[in-house]
């Protein structure tokens, strides 16, 4: 590890690496956006992002991941490859697999020309490992993030679930994620009956990211201002980095881990034959109920849902579609084609309920604090309660152990806001005074506020998790910030990344239990 760090410092001194040049263009009207070159639907198979490389030290996985420039063949060959910034130089980034109850260590190196901060989205973690927006790893430096993956109270459980990690640099998260700095973090649990119903070979992540790719292969990104008020919306959707892939499936049940990794785009996912599927998990892991049959599901930005699709009696071809897009835009509507083949493969059934809570879930009667957040636009910027992000200003100080009800208000009719809280899982109490959607009645950490939408969420604040004690043999490369700088500090923000960058983000600091 030390050798590696020395190498990085040397390579930085000798010129370092190039960041992909996709800075903001000035004064660009939405109509002036380029168009991704024509592509043939279903001409390439789905790919699954590879696992990141790790060593195991006394039972703890130590991942070693480098943020650096690279190339990805996003357009079909022989069209040019796309210059990206990616974890280990790939797009989507390498997967991290962790085991519930056992810490994971990830040493991130920065071989880009700009600083980066890495956020593990969904983890309940000490603030120093959360990826605070100004907790930078500078060019040529490394930082060790320690993820506890520990199961505690209901709002801070780290049970089996689908999470992701991505750049969280102040003001430029949208550009950096657009360039490829995002990957999956799957928390598994060898002892969880639900987590093991479906075999690994039928357990498939599907990450949806829309993009615009120029004819020369470069990514088009207009920046937070010129992207328009909806945030950036592309003209093609990549599924695991492939435009309109096909995927051969067996006649059995599949577990799909869905992530809306887009910045300005939402999805209403449905199968082209109208076949129902079962919802089994939200961002907060398996539902606290039985699986829920649905024929379509809404996904705001950063949300994850896990669904089970039974292909046993499906037609030979089924397409997963985004119903929010009309049939004239097939590259945005027809996301992935499943080619169903082979004999029927028997499958097991899920436990009922899928999961039980370690303690009663929070209810409104126990709430002692109420807060209200207006998400709005002011002087051309997106803000929360009138102010943008200031790392020197703490906006909210919840106390560990308290139960709070937050009212989130989108006063505008022009755009929506997917609101995300770090550190906690919460429950959605209601939307506009009505019960939340059936798909969002379990633990969440992102809630979508549609136009003129209001939602109330309930949070029982956890303690800031202690930093796990690691075996001495685990190599530690600390970042440039002193440990403790961000220990109890986190952010809550809109996950429309252009809104987040300009400037819809608050800081909260968790007070110790009374
Ligand atoms: Cu995925 Cu603070 O974000
Ligand atoms: Cu997050
Ligand atoms: Cu927003």
Coordinates of C-alpha atoms and ligand atoms in Angstrom, one line a residue:
X1 CA 0.0 0.0 0.0
X2 CA 2.8 2.4 0.9
X3 CA 4.6 1.5 -2.3
X4 CA 1.4 2.2 -4.2
X5 CA 1.0 5.6 -2.5
X6 CA 4.6 6.5 -3.3
X7 CA 4.0 5.5 -6.9
X8 CA 0.9 7.7 -7.0
X9 CA 2.8 10.7 -5.7
X10 CA 5.5 10.1 -8.3
X11 CA 3.1 9.8 -11.1
X12 CA 1.3 12.9 -10.0
X13 CA 4.6 14.8 -9.9
X14 CA 5.4 13.6 -13.4
X15 CA 2.3 15.0 -14.9
X16 CA -0.4 12.8 -13.6
X17 CA -3.5 11.9 -15.5
X18 CA -6.0 13.8 -17.6
X19 CA -9.5 14.5 -16.6
X20 CA -12.1 14.0 -19.3
X21 CA -12.8 17.5 -20.7
X22 CA -16.5 18.0 -20.3
X23 CA -16.7 21.4 -18.7
X24 CA -19.9 23.5 -18.8
X25 CA -20.7 25.2 -22.1
X26 CA -22.0 28.7 -21.8
X27 CA -25.5 29.7 -23.0
X28 CA -26.5 26.5 -24.6
X29 CA -30.2 26.1 -25.2
X30 CA -31.7 22.7 -24.6
X31 CA -32.5 22.3 -28.3
X32 CA -28.9 22.7 -29.1
X33 CA -27.9 19.4 -27.4
X34 CA -26.3 16.9 -29.7
X35 CA -27.9 13.5 -30.5
X36 CA -26.2 10.2 -29.7
X37 CA -25.4 8.5 -33.1
X38 CA -27.9 5.9 -34.2
X39 CA -27.5 2.4 -32.7
X40 CA -29.2 -0.9 -33.3
X41 CA -31.4 -2.2 -30.5
X42 CA -30.4 -5.4 -28.7
X43 CA -27.2 -5.7 -30.7
X44 CA -25.1 -6.3 -27.6
X45 CA -25.4 -8.5 -24.6
X46 CA -25.8 -7.2 -21.1
X47 CA -22.6 -7.1 -19.1
X48 CA -22.3 -7.3 -15.4
X49 CA -19.7 -5.0 -13.8
X50 CA -16.7 -6.9 -12.6
X51 CA -15.9 -7.2 -8.9
X52 CA -13.3 -4.8 -7.5
X53 CA -10.0 -6.3 -6.4
X54 CA -9.5 -6.9 -2.8
X55 CA -7.2 -8.7 -0.3
X56 CA -8.6 -10.4 2.8
X57 CA -6.8 -9.5 6.0
X58 CA -8.0 -11.4 9.1
X59 CA -11.4 -11.9 7.5
X60 CA -11.8 -8.3 6.4
X61 CA -12.0 -7.4 2.8
X62 CA -9.7 -4.6 1.8
X63 CA -10.7 -3.2 -1.6
X64 CA -8.2 -1.1 -3.5
X65 CA -9.8 1.1 -6.1
X66 CA -8.3 4.0 -8.2
X67 CA -10.3 6.8 -9.6
X68 CA -8.7 7.5 -12.9
X69 CA -9.3 8.3 -16.6
X70 CA -10.1 5.4 -18.9
X71 CA -12.1 4.4 -21.9
X72 CA -15.5 2.6 -22.2
X73 CA -17.0 1.2 -25.4
X74 CA -20.4 2.8 -24.8
X75 CA -21.2 3.2 -28.5
X76 CA -21.1 -0.1 -30.4
X77 CA -17.9 -0.8 -32.3
X78 CA -16.5 0.3 -34.7
X79 CA -17.7 3.7 -33.3
X80 CA -15.1 5.3 -31.0
X81 CA -14.7 4.4 -27.4
X82 CA -15.7 7.0 -24.8
X83 CA -13.2 8.7 -22.6
X84 CA -14.4 8.5 -19.0
X85 CA -13.3 9.0 -15.4
X86 CA -14.0 5.8 -13.6
X87 CA -13.2 3.7 -10.6
X88 CA -10.3 1.6 -11.8
X89 CA -10.9 3.4 -15.1
X90 CA -14.0 1.5 -16.0
X91 CA -17.7 2.3 -16.5
X92 CA -19.8 1.3 -14.5
X93 CA -17.3 1.0 -11.7
X94 CA -16.1 -2.3 -10.1
X95 CA -18.6 -3.9 -7.7
X96 CA -17.9 -4.0 -4.0
X97 CA -19.3 -7.0 -2.1
X98 CA -19.6 -6.9 1.6
X99 CA -21.0 -9.2 4.3
X100 CA -23.5 -7.8 6.8
X101 CA -21.9 -7.6 10.3
X102 CA -18.3 -7.6 9.0
X103 CA -16.5 -4.3 8.2
X104 CA -15.2 -3.6 4.7
X105 CA -12.3 -1.4 4.0
X106 CA -11.9 0.5 0.8
X107 CA -8.7 2.3 -0.1
X108 CA -9.5 4.8 -2.8
X109 CA -6.7 6.4 -4.8
X110 CA -7.1 9.5 -6.9
X111 CA -5.2 9.5 -10.2
X112 CA -7.3 12.3 -11.7
X113 CA -6.3 15.9 -12.0
X114 CA -9.1 17.1 -9.7
X115 CA -9.9 16.2 -6.1
X116 CA -12.6 13.7 -5.4
X117 CA -14.7 12.5 -2.4
X118 CA -16.2 9.0 -2.4
X119 CA -19.7 8.5 -0.9
X120 CA -21.0 5.0 -0.2
X121 CA -24.6 5.8 -0.7
X122 CA -26.7 3.8 1.8
X123 CA -24.1 3.0 4.4
X124 CA -24.6 3.9 8.0
X125 CA -21.1 5.1 8.7
X126 CA -18.9 7.5 10.7
X127 CA -18.9 10.8 8.9
X128 CA -15.2 10.6 8.2
X129 CA -15.9 7.6 5.9
X130 CA -19.1 9.0 4.4
X131 CA -17.6 11.1 1.7
X132 CA -18.5 14.6 2.9
X133 CA -18.5 16.9 -0.2
X134 CA -15.3 18.7 0.8
X135 CA -13.5 15.7 2.4
X136 CA -11.3 15.5 -0.6
X137 CA -8.8 13.0 -1.7
X138 CA -6.4 15.2 -3.7
X139 CA -4.6 14.3 -6.8
X140 CA -2.1 11.6 -6.1
X141 CA -3.4 10.9 -2.6
X142 CA -5.3 8.0 -1.1
X143 CA -7.9 7.7 1.6
X144 CA -9.1 4.7 3.5
X145 CA -12.9 4.4 4.1
X146 CA -14.1 2.0 6.7
X147 CA -17.6 0.7 6.3
X148 CA -19.0 -1.1 9.4
X149 CA -21.9 -3.0 7.6
X150 CA -23.2 -3.5 11.1
X151 CA -26.8 -4.2 12.0
X152 CA -28.3 -2.1 14.8
X153 CA -31.6 -0.3 15.3
X154 CA -34.4 -0.2 12.7
X155 CA -33.3 3.1 11.1
X156 CA -29.7 2.2 10.9
X157 CA -29.7 -1.5 10.0
X158 CA -27.2 -2.8 7.6
X159 CA -29.0 -5.9 6.5
X160 CA -28.5 -7.3 3.0
X161 CA -29.3 -4.7 0.4
X162 CA -28.2 -3.0 -2.8
X163 CA -26.2 0.2 -2.4
X164 CA -23.9 2.1 -4.6
X165 CA -20.9 4.4 -4.3
X166 CA -20.1 7.5 -6.3
X167 CA -18.2 10.8 -6.4
X168 CA -19.6 13.4 -4.0
X169 CA -17.4 16.4 -4.8
X170 CA -18.8 19.8 -4.0
X171 CA -20.4 21.5 -7.0
X172 CA -19.2 18.9 -9.6
X173 CA -20.9 15.6 -8.5
X174 CA -23.1 15.7 -11.6
X175 CA -20.2 15.9 -14.0
X176 CA -18.1 13.4 -12.2
X177 CA -20.9 10.8 -12.0
X178 CA -21.8 11.5 -15.6
X179 CA -18.1 10.8 -16.5
X180 CA -18.4 7.4 -14.8
X181 CA -17.5 7.7 -11.2
X182 CA -20.2 5.3 -9.8
X183 CA -20.3 1.6 -8.9
X184 CA -22.4 -0.9 -7.0
X185 CA -21.9 -1.9 -3.4
X186 CA -23.8 -5.1 -2.5
X187 CA -24.3 -6.1 1.1
X188 CA -24.9 -9.8 1.4
X189 CA -25.8 -11.9 4.4
X190 CA -24.9 -15.6 4.4
X191 CA -27.3 -16.2 7.2
X192 CA -30.3 -14.4 5.9
X193 CA -32.9 -16.8 4.5
X194 CA -34.4 -14.2 2.1
X195 CA -31.0 -13.2 0.7
X196 CA -30.3 -16.7 -0.3
X197 CA -33.5 -17.8 -1.9
X198 CA -32.2 -16.9 -5.4
X199 CA -29.0 -18.4 -6.7
X200 CA -26.2 -16.0 -7.5
X201 CA -26.5 -16.8 -11.2
X202 CA -30.1 -15.5 -11.3
X203 CA -29.2 -12.4 -9.1
X204 CA -28.5 -9.6 -11.5
X205 CA -28.0 -5.8 -11.0
X206 CA -29.5 -3.4 -13.5
X207 CA -28.1 0.1 -13.4
X208 CA -30.0 2.7 -15.5
X209 CA -28.0 5.8 -16.5
X210 CA -29.0 8.1 -19.3
X211 CA -26.4 9.9 -21.4
X212 CA -25.7 11.8 -24.6
X213 CA -22.7 10.6 -26.5
X214 CA -21.2 12.7 -29.2
X215 CA -20.3 11.2 -32.6
X216 CA -16.6 11.2 -31.6
X217 CA -17.4 9.1 -28.5
X218 CA -17.1 11.8 -25.9
X219 CA -19.8 12.3 -23.4
X220 CA -21.9 15.5 -23.7
X221 CA -22.6 17.2 -20.4
X222 CA -24.0 20.8 -20.4
X223 CA -23.2 21.5 -16.7
X224 CA -25.7 22.3 -13.9
X225 CA -27.0 25.5 -15.4
X226 CA -27.4 24.7 -19.1
X227 CA -28.8 21.2 -18.3
X228 CA -32.1 23.0 -17.6
X229 CA -34.4 22.9 -14.6
X230 CA -35.1 19.2 -14.9
X231 CA -31.4 18.4 -14.5
X232 CA -29.5 16.5 -17.1
X233 CA -31.5 14.2 -19.3
X234 CA -29.8 12.1 -22.0
X235 CA -31.2 10.6 -25.2
X236 CA -30.1 7.1 -24.6
X237 CA -30.2 4.8 -21.5
X238 CA -27.3 2.7 -20.6
X239 CA -28.1 -0.5 -18.7
X240 CA -24.9 -1.5 -16.9
X241 CA -23.0 0.6 -19.4
X242 CA -24.7 -0.9 -22.6
X243 CA -27.3 0.9 -24.8
X244 CA -30.3 -1.3 -25.2
X245 CA -28.8 -4.7 -24.3
X246 CA -30.3 -8.1 -24.7
X247 CA -30.0 -10.6 -21.9
X248 CA -30.5 -14.4 -22.1
X249 CA -32.5 -15.7 -19.1
X250 CA -33.5 -19.1 -18.0
X251 CA -37.1 -20.1 -17.4
X252 CA -37.0 -19.4 -13.7
X253 CA -37.1 -16.6 -11.1
X254 CA -34.6 -13.7 -11.3
X255 CA -33.7 -11.2 -8.7
X256 CA -33.1 -7.9 -10.3
X257 CA -31.4 -5.2 -8.3
X258 CA -32.6 -2.0 -9.9
X259 CA -30.7 1.3 -9.5
X260 CA -31.8 4.6 -11.1
X261 CA -28.3 6.0 -11.5
X262 CA -29.5 8.9 -13.7
X263 CA -29.3 12.5 -12.7
X264 CA -32.5 14.1 -14.1
X265 CA -34.5 11.1 -15.3
X266 CA -37.2 9.0 -13.6
X267 CA -38.5 5.6 -14.7
X268 CA -41.8 3.8 -14.5
X269 CA -40.6 0.3 -15.1
X270 CA -42.9 -2.4 -16.5
X271 CA -42.5 -5.5 -18.6
X272 CA -43.8 -5.3 -22.2
X273 CA -46.1 -8.3 -21.8
X274 CA -47.8 -6.7 -18.8
X275 CA -46.6 -9.6 -16.6
X276 CA -46.5 -8.8 -12.9
X277 CA -43.3 -9.0 -10.8
X278 CA -42.7 -9.1 -7.1
X279 CA -41.2 -6.2 -5.2
X280 CA -38.9 -7.6 -2.5
X281 CA -36.6 -4.7 -1.4
X282 CA -36.2 -1.0 -1.2
X283 CA -33.1 1.1 -0.4
X284 CA -33.4 -0.1 3.2
X285 CA -33.2 -3.8 2.3
X286 CA -35.9 -6.4 2.3
X287 CA -39.5 -5.3 2.9
X288 CA -40.8 -5.6 6.4
X289 CA -43.8 -7.4 4.8
X290 CA -44.4 -10.1 2.2
X291 CA -43.3 -9.5 -1.4
X292 CA -45.6 -7.1 -3.2
X293 CA -47.0 -8.0 -6.6
X294 CA -46.8 -5.0 -9.0
X295 CA -47.1 -4.5 -12.8
X296 CA -45.0 -1.4 -12.8
X297 CA -42.9 0.6 -10.4
X298 CA -41.8 4.3 -10.2
X299 CA -38.1 4.9 -9.7
X300 CA -36.8 8.4 -8.8
X301 CA -33.2 9.2 -9.0
X302 CA -30.8 7.2 -6.7
X303 CA -33.6 4.9 -5.6
X304 CA -33.1 1.2 -5.5
X305 CA -35.7 -1.5 -5.7
X306 CA -35.3 -5.2 -6.0
X307 CA -37.8 -7.2 -7.9
X308 CA -38.3 -10.8 -8.7
X309 CA -39.4 -11.6 -12.2
X310 CA -40.6 -15.1 -12.9
X311 CA -39.8 -16.1 -16.5
X312 CA -41.0 -19.7 -16.1
X313 CA -44.0 -19.1 -18.4
X314 CA -42.9 -15.9 -20.1
X315 CA -42.9 -15.5 -23.9
X316 CA -39.6 -15.9 -25.6
X317 CA -38.9 -12.2 -25.6
X318 CA -39.8 -9.7 -22.9
X319 CA -38.7 -6.0 -22.9
X320 CA -38.3 -3.9 -19.7
X321 CA -39.7 -0.5 -20.6
X322 CA -39.8 3.0 -19.1
X323 CA -43.5 3.9 -19.4
X324 CA -42.8 7.6 -18.8
X325 CA -41.4 7.8 -22.4
X326 CA -43.5 7.6 -25.6
X327 CA -43.0 4.9 -28.2
X328 CA -41.3 7.5 -30.5
X329 CA -38.2 7.5 -28.3
X330 CA -37.4 3.8 -28.2
X331 CA -33.8 4.3 -26.9
X332 CA -35.3 5.9 -23.8
X333 CA -38.3 3.6 -23.5
X334 CA -37.1 0.1 -24.4
X335 CA -34.3 -0.5 -21.8
X336 CA -33.4 -4.2 -22.0
X337 CA -34.7 -7.3 -23.8
X338 CA -34.9 -10.6 -22.0
X339 CA -34.5 -13.6 -24.3
X340 CA -36.1 -16.4 -22.4
X341 CA -34.7 -19.9 -23.2
X342 CA -34.3 -23.4 -22.0
X343 CA -36.3 -25.8 -19.8
X344 CA -38.1 -24.6 -16.7
X345 CA -35.8 -24.4 -13.6
X346 CA -37.5 -24.9 -10.3
X347 CA -37.2 -22.1 -7.8
X348 CA -37.7 -21.7 -4.1
X349 CA -40.2 -19.4 -2.4
X350 CA -39.6 -16.5 -0.1
X351 CA -40.1 -16.4 3.7
X352 CA -43.1 -14.5 5.0
X353 CA -42.6 -11.8 5.9
X354 CA -39.3 -11.2 4.0
X355 CA -37.8 -9.7 7.1
X356 CA -38.6 -8.7 10.7
X357 CA -37.6 -5.5 12.4
X358 CA -35.3 -5.7 15.4
X359 CA -37.5 -3.1 17.2
X360 CA -40.8 -1.4 16.5
X361 CA -40.7 0.9 13.5
X362 CA -41.0 4.6 14.4
X363 CA -44.6 6.0 14.6
X364 CA -45.7 9.5 14.6
X365 CA -46.9 9.5 18.2
X366 CA -43.3 9.2 19.5
X367 CA -42.0 12.1 17.4
X368 CA -40.6 14.9 19.6
X369 CA -39.2 17.1 16.8
X370 CA -40.8 18.4 13.7
X371 CA -39.0 20.1 10.9
X372 CA -40.0 21.5 7.6
X373 CA -37.9 21.8 4.5
X374 CA -38.9 23.8 1.5
X375 CA -37.1 22.8 -1.7
X376 CA -37.2 25.7 -4.1
X377 CA -35.4 27.9 -6.6
X378 CA -34.0 31.3 -5.6
X379 CA -31.9 33.6 -7.7
X380 CA -31.4 31.0 -10.3
X381 CA -30.2 28.3 -7.8
X382 CA -31.9 25.4 -6.3
X383 CA -31.9 25.7 -2.5
X384 CA -33.3 24.3 0.7
X385 CA -35.1 26.7 3.0
X386 CA -33.6 29.7 1.2
X387 CA -30.0 28.6 1.4
X388 CA -27.4 26.7 -0.6
X389 CA -24.7 24.4 0.7
X390 CA -22.1 25.8 3.1
X391 CA -19.7 23.4 4.6
X392 CA -19.1 25.9 7.4
X393 CA -22.7 26.1 8.4
X394 CA -24.7 23.3 10.1
X395 CA -28.3 23.5 9.1
X396 CA -29.9 20.8 11.3
X397 CA -28.7 19.2 14.5
X398 CA -30.8 16.1 15.3
X399 CA -30.1 14.2 18.5
X400 CA -29.3 10.5 18.4
X401 CA -32.3 8.5 19.7
X402 CA -34.9 11.2 18.9
X403 CA -37.7 10.6 16.5
X404 CA -38.4 13.4 14.1
X405 CA -41.0 14.0 11.4
X406 CA -39.8 16.0 8.4
X407 CA -42.1 17.7 6.0
X408 CA -40.6 18.0 2.6
X409 CA -42.2 20.5 0.3
X410 CA -41.6 21.0 -3.4
X411 CA -43.4 24.3 -4.0
X412 CA -42.8 24.3 -7.7
X413 CA -44.7 22.8 -10.6
X414 CA -41.8 22.8 -13.0
X415 CA -39.5 20.1 -11.6
X416 CA -39.3 17.2 -9.1
X417 CA -36.8 16.5 -6.3
X418 CA -35.5 13.1 -5.2
X419 CA -34.6 13.9 -1.5
X420 CA -31.8 11.8 0.0
X421 CA -30.6 11.6 3.6
X422 CA -27.2 10.2 4.5
X423 CA -26.7 8.0 7.6
X424 CA -30.3 6.9 8.1
X425 CA -33.2 4.9 6.8
X426 CA -36.6 6.4 7.3
X427 CA -40.2 5.7 6.6
X428 CA -42.5 7.7 4.4
X429 CA -45.5 8.7 6.5
X430 CA -47.6 10.2 3.7
X431 CA -47.5 12.1 0.4
X432 CA -49.7 15.1 0.0
X433 CA -51.7 13.8 3.0
X434 CA -52.3 10.4 1.4
X435 CA -50.7 7.1 2.1
X436 CA -47.4 6.6 0.3
X437 CA -47.2 4.3 -2.8
X438 CA -47.4 0.6 -1.9
X439 CA -43.8 0.3 -3.2
X440 CA -42.4 2.8 -0.7
X441 CA -43.9 1.5 2.6
X442 CA -40.7 0.0 3.8
X443 CA -37.3 1.5 4.8
X444 CA -36.0 4.2 2.4
X445 CA -33.3 6.7 2.2
X446 CA -34.4 8.6 -0.8
X447 CA -38.0 9.9 -1.4
X448 CA -39.2 11.4 -4.6
X449 CA -41.1 14.7 -4.4
X450 CA -43.0 15.2 -7.7
X451 CA -44.1 18.6 -9.0
X452 CA -46.0 20.5 -6.3
X453 CA -45.4 17.4 -4.1
X454 CA -45.2 17.1 -0.4
X455 CA -44.0 14.2 1.7
X456 CA -43.6 13.6 5.4
X457 CA -41.0 11.2 6.6
X458 CA -40.2 9.8 10.0
X459 CA -36.7 9.2 11.2
X460 CA -35.4 7.7 14.5
X461 CA -31.9 9.0 14.6
X462 CA -29.1 6.5 15.1
X463 CA -25.9 7.2 17.0
X464 CA -22.9 8.1 14.8
X465 CA -21.5 4.6 14.3
X466 CA -18.2 3.9 16.0
X467 CA -15.2 3.3 13.7
X468 CA -14.7 -0.5 13.7
X469 CA -11.5 -1.6 15.4
X470 CA -9.5 -3.2 12.6
X471 CA -6.8 -5.9 12.9
X472 CA -3.4 -4.3 12.9
X473 CA -2.6 -5.9 9.6
X474 CA -5.1 -3.8 7.7
X475 CA -3.2 -1.2 5.9
X476 CA -4.4 2.4 6.5
X477 CA -3.8 5.3 4.2
X478 CA -5.6 8.2 5.8
X479 CA -6.7 11.1 3.7
X480 CA -5.5 14.6 3.9
X481 CA -8.1 15.6 6.4
X482 CA -7.5 14.8 10.1
X483 CA -9.6 11.9 11.4
X484 CA -12.6 13.4 13.3
X485 CA -13.0 16.4 11.0
X486 CA -16.3 15.2 9.6
X487 CA -17.1 12.6 12.2
X488 CA -20.7 13.6 13.0
X489 CA -21.4 15.7 9.9
X490 CA -23.4 14.5 6.9
X491 CA -25.5 16.0 4.2
X492 CA -29.1 15.7 3.0
X493 CA -29.7 16.8 -0.6
X494 CA -31.6 16.5 -3.8
X495 CA -30.3 13.6 -5.8
X496 CA -31.0 15.4 -9.1
X497 CA -27.2 16.0 -9.3
X498 CA -27.5 19.3 -11.1
X499 CA -29.8 20.5 -8.4
X500 CA -27.4 19.2 -5.8
X501 CA -24.4 20.9 -7.4
X502 CA -26.3 24.2 -7.6
X503 CA -27.0 24.1 -4.5
X504 CA -29.8 22.0 -3.0
X505 CA -27.8 20.5 -0.1
X506 CA -28.0 20.9 3.6
X507 CA -25.6 19.9 6.3
X508 CA -26.6 18.1 9.5
X509 CA -24.6 17.3 12.6
X510 CA -25.8 14.5 14.8
X511 CA -25.7 15.3 18.5
X512 CA -24.9 12.6 21.0
X513 CA -27.7 10.8 22.8
X514 CA -29.1 12.8 25.7
Ligands
LIG1 CU1 -25.9 9.3 -3.6 CU2 -25.3 12.2 -1.0 O1 -25.6 10.8 -2.4
LIG2 CU1 -26.0 8.9 0.2
LIG3 CU1 -34.0 18.7 -7.1

